[in-house]
Amino acid sequence: LALVPAWAALVEIHEHPQLGPLWTLFALLLVWVADSFAYFAGSRFGRNKLAPRISPGKTLEGVWGALAGSGLVAAI
């Protein structure tokens, strides 16, 4: 499911060489913000385990923190 949108984004970035680096940095910024917000929200509010057998440290609150943080930065 992620391959088609990723491929389309890469094609779009390639077609606009003047804006391509900015879009790439923006994508990396969103990943960094999502990881940071997930960590801090999960550390502070994390109670409900997301998938304890696969990754015991992940919480549902961390997911919500990641979505909120990256959504906020993307909206700005």
Short mmCIF file of N, CA and C in Angstrom, two decimals:
data_model
loop_
_atom_site.label_atom_id
_atom_site.label_comp_id
_atom_site.label_asym_id
_atom_site.label_seq_id
_atom_site.Cartn_x
_atom_site.Cartn_y
_atom_site.Cartn_z
N LEU A 1 0.81 -1.20 0.00
CA LEU A 1 0.00 0.00 0.00
C LEU A 1 0.85 1.26 0.00
N ALA A 2 2.02 1.20 0.53
CA ALA A 2 2.85 2.40 0.62
C ALA A 2 3.73 2.60 -0.62
N LEU A 3 3.90 1.57 -1.41
CA LEU A 3 4.82 1.69 -2.54
C LEU A 3 4.31 2.62 -3.64
N VAL A 4 3.03 2.55 -3.95
CA VAL A 4 2.49 3.38 -5.03
C VAL A 4 2.55 4.87 -4.67
N PRO A 5 2.08 5.29 -3.48
CA PRO A 5 2.21 6.72 -3.14
C PRO A 5 3.67 7.17 -3.05
N ALA A 6 4.54 6.32 -2.54
CA ALA A 6 5.95 6.68 -2.45
C ALA A 6 6.55 6.86 -3.85
N TRP A 7 6.21 5.96 -4.75
CA TRP A 7 6.71 6.07 -6.12
C TRP A 7 6.18 7.34 -6.79
N ALA A 8 4.90 7.64 -6.60
CA ALA A 8 4.32 8.85 -7.17
C ALA A 8 4.99 10.10 -6.61
N ALA A 9 5.31 10.09 -5.33
CA ALA A 9 5.99 11.23 -4.72
C ALA A 9 7.39 11.39 -5.29
N LEU A 10 8.10 10.29 -5.49
CA LEU A 10 9.44 10.37 -6.06
C LEU A 10 9.42 10.89 -7.50
N VAL A 11 8.43 10.47 -8.27
CA VAL A 11 8.30 10.98 -9.64
C VAL A 11 8.02 12.47 -9.62
N GLU A 12 7.14 12.90 -8.73
CA GLU A 12 6.82 14.33 -8.62
C GLU A 12 8.03 15.15 -8.20
N ILE A 13 8.80 14.65 -7.26
CA ILE A 13 10.01 15.35 -6.82
C ILE A 13 11.02 15.43 -7.97
N HIS A 14 11.13 14.37 -8.74
CA HIS A 14 12.08 14.34 -9.86
C HIS A 14 11.67 15.34 -10.95
N GLU A 15 10.38 15.55 -11.13
CA GLU A 15 9.91 16.45 -12.18
C GLU A 15 10.10 17.92 -11.83
N HIS A 16 10.33 18.22 -10.56
CA HIS A 16 10.52 19.61 -10.12
C HIS A 16 11.86 19.73 -9.39
N PRO A 17 12.96 19.81 -10.13
CA PRO A 17 14.27 19.80 -9.48
C PRO A 17 14.52 20.99 -8.55
N GLN A 18 13.86 22.12 -8.81
CA GLN A 18 14.08 23.27 -7.94
C GLN A 18 13.40 23.10 -6.58
N LEU A 19 12.30 22.37 -6.51
CA LEU A 19 11.59 22.17 -5.24
C LEU A 19 11.81 20.78 -4.65
N GLY A 20 12.41 19.89 -5.40
CA GLY A 20 12.62 18.53 -4.92
C GLY A 20 13.35 18.42 -3.59
N PRO A 21 14.47 19.13 -3.43
CA PRO A 21 15.17 19.05 -2.14
C PRO A 21 14.34 19.57 -0.98
N LEU A 22 13.54 20.60 -1.21
CA LEU A 22 12.69 21.12 -0.13
C LEU A 22 11.63 20.11 0.28
N TRP A 23 11.02 19.45 -0.70
CA TRP A 23 10.01 18.44 -0.38
C TRP A 23 10.63 17.25 0.34
N THR A 24 11.85 16.90 -0.04
CA THR A 24 12.55 15.81 0.64
C THR A 24 12.84 16.17 2.08
N LEU A 25 13.32 17.38 2.32
CA LEU A 25 13.58 17.84 3.69
C LEU A 25 12.28 17.92 4.49
N PHE A 26 11.21 18.33 3.85
CA PHE A 26 9.91 18.40 4.53
C PHE A 26 9.46 17.01 4.96
N ALA A 27 9.62 16.02 4.09
CA ALA A 27 9.26 14.64 4.45
C ALA A 27 10.10 14.13 5.61
N LEU A 28 11.39 14.42 5.58
CA LEU A 28 12.26 14.01 6.68
C LEU A 28 11.90 14.73 7.97
N LEU A 29 11.53 16.00 7.87
CA LEU A 29 11.10 16.75 9.05
C LEU A 29 9.84 16.13 9.66
N LEU A 30 8.89 15.74 8.82
CA LEU A 30 7.67 15.12 9.33
C LEU A 30 7.96 13.80 10.04
N VAL A 31 8.88 13.02 9.51
CA VAL A 31 9.24 11.76 10.16
C VAL A 31 9.90 12.03 11.51
N TRP A 32 10.81 13.00 11.54
CA TRP A 32 11.49 13.35 12.79
C TRP A 32 10.49 13.84 13.84
N VAL A 33 9.57 14.71 13.43
CA VAL A 33 8.56 15.24 14.36
C VAL A 33 7.65 14.12 14.85
N ALA A 34 7.22 13.24 13.96
CA ALA A 34 6.35 12.14 14.36
C ALA A 34 7.05 11.23 15.36
N ASP A 35 8.30 10.90 15.12
CA ASP A 35 9.05 10.06 16.06
C ASP A 35 9.21 10.73 17.41
N SER A 36 9.53 12.01 17.39
CA SER A 36 9.72 12.74 18.65
C SER A 36 8.43 12.84 19.45
N PHE A 37 7.34 13.22 18.77
CA PHE A 37 6.06 13.34 19.46
C PHE A 37 5.58 11.98 19.96
N ALA A 38 5.81 10.92 19.19
CA ALA A 38 5.42 9.58 19.63
C ALA A 38 6.19 9.19 20.88
N TYR A 39 7.47 9.48 20.90
CA TYR A 39 8.29 9.14 22.06
C TYR A 39 7.81 9.88 23.31
N PHE A 40 7.65 11.20 23.19
CA PHE A 40 7.28 11.98 24.37
C PHE A 40 5.85 11.72 24.81
N ALA A 41 4.92 11.57 23.88
CA ALA A 41 3.53 11.27 24.26
C ALA A 41 3.44 9.87 24.86
N GLY A 42 4.14 8.92 24.28
CA GLY A 42 4.13 7.56 24.83
C GLY A 42 4.79 7.48 26.19
N SER A 43 5.86 8.24 26.38
CA SER A 43 6.54 8.25 27.69
C SER A 43 5.68 8.89 28.76
N ARG A 44 5.00 9.96 28.39
CA ARG A 44 4.22 10.72 29.38
C ARG A 44 2.84 10.12 29.63
N PHE A 45 2.13 9.75 28.57
CA PHE A 45 0.74 9.34 28.69
C PHE A 45 0.50 7.87 28.38
N GLY A 46 1.53 7.15 27.96
CA GLY A 46 1.37 5.78 27.48
C GLY A 46 0.87 4.80 28.52
N ARG A 47 -0.30 4.25 28.28
CA ARG A 47 -0.88 3.24 29.15
C ARG A 47 -1.34 2.00 28.36
N ASN A 48 -1.84 2.23 27.17
CA ASN A 48 -2.41 1.14 26.37
C ASN A 48 -1.38 0.64 25.36
N LYS A 49 -0.93 -0.58 25.55
CA LYS A 49 0.07 -1.17 24.65
C LYS A 49 -0.54 -1.38 23.27
N LEU A 50 0.25 -1.08 22.26
CA LEU A 50 -0.22 -1.20 20.89
C LEU A 50 -0.10 -2.64 20.39
N ALA A 51 1.08 -3.20 20.45
CA ALA A 51 1.33 -4.58 20.03
C ALA A 51 2.43 -5.14 20.91
N PRO A 52 2.08 -5.58 22.12
CA PRO A 52 3.11 -5.95 23.09
C PRO A 52 4.02 -7.10 22.66
N ARG A 53 3.51 -8.03 21.86
CA ARG A 53 4.36 -9.15 21.43
C ARG A 53 5.36 -8.73 20.36
N ILE A 54 5.00 -7.75 19.56
CA ILE A 54 5.88 -7.30 18.48
C ILE A 54 6.84 -6.23 18.96
N SER A 55 6.30 -5.21 19.62
CA SER A 55 7.12 -4.10 20.11
C SER A 55 6.55 -3.64 21.45
N PRO A 56 7.10 -4.13 22.54
CA PRO A 56 6.49 -3.90 23.85
C PRO A 56 6.49 -2.45 24.31
N GLY A 57 7.31 -1.60 23.74
CA GLY A 57 7.37 -0.21 24.19
C GLY A 57 6.39 0.72 23.49
N LYS A 58 5.74 0.25 22.44
CA LYS A 58 4.84 1.11 21.67
C LYS A 58 3.47 1.19 22.35
N THR A 59 2.92 2.41 22.39
CA THR A 59 1.61 2.61 23.00
C THR A 59 0.68 3.32 22.02
N LEU A 60 -0.60 3.17 22.27
CA LEU A 60 -1.61 3.84 21.46
C LEU A 60 -1.49 5.36 21.62
N GLU A 61 -1.15 5.80 22.81
CA GLU A 61 -0.98 7.23 23.05
C GLU A 61 0.20 7.79 22.25
N GLY A 62 1.22 6.98 22.05
CA GLY A 62 2.34 7.39 21.21
C GLY A 62 1.93 7.57 19.77
N VAL A 63 1.06 6.69 19.29
CA VAL A 63 0.55 6.82 17.92
C VAL A 63 -0.22 8.12 17.77
N TRP A 64 -1.09 8.40 18.73
CA TRP A 64 -1.86 9.65 18.67
C TRP A 64 -0.94 10.86 18.75
N GLY A 65 0.10 10.78 19.55
CA GLY A 65 1.07 11.87 19.63
C GLY A 65 1.78 12.09 18.31
N ALA A 66 2.16 10.99 17.64
CA ALA A 66 2.83 11.10 16.34
C ALA A 66 1.91 11.72 15.31
N LEU A 67 0.65 11.29 15.29
CA LEU A 67 -0.30 11.85 14.33
C LEU A 67 -0.56 13.33 14.60
N ALA A 68 -0.70 13.69 15.87
CA ALA A 68 -0.94 15.09 16.22
C ALA A 68 0.26 15.96 15.87
N GLY A 69 1.45 15.52 16.22
CA GLY A 69 2.64 16.31 15.96
C GLY A 69 2.92 16.50 14.48
N SER A 70 2.87 15.42 13.73
CA SER A 70 3.15 15.54 12.29
C SER A 70 2.02 16.28 11.58
N GLY A 71 0.79 16.09 12.03
CA GLY A 71 -0.33 16.83 11.44
C GLY A 71 -0.22 18.32 11.70
N LEU A 72 0.22 18.68 12.90
CA LEU A 72 0.39 20.09 13.24
C LEU A 72 1.48 20.74 12.39
N VAL A 73 2.60 20.06 12.25
CA VAL A 73 3.70 20.61 11.44
C VAL A 73 3.31 20.67 9.97
N ALA A 74 2.61 19.66 9.47
CA ALA A 74 2.19 19.67 8.07
C ALA A 74 1.19 20.79 7.80
N ALA A 75 0.36 21.11 8.78
CA ALA A 75 -0.63 22.18 8.60
C ALA A 75 0.01 23.56 8.59
N ILE A 76 1.14 23.68 9.27
CA ILE A 76 1.82 24.98 9.33
C ILE A 76 2.55 25.15 8.06
#
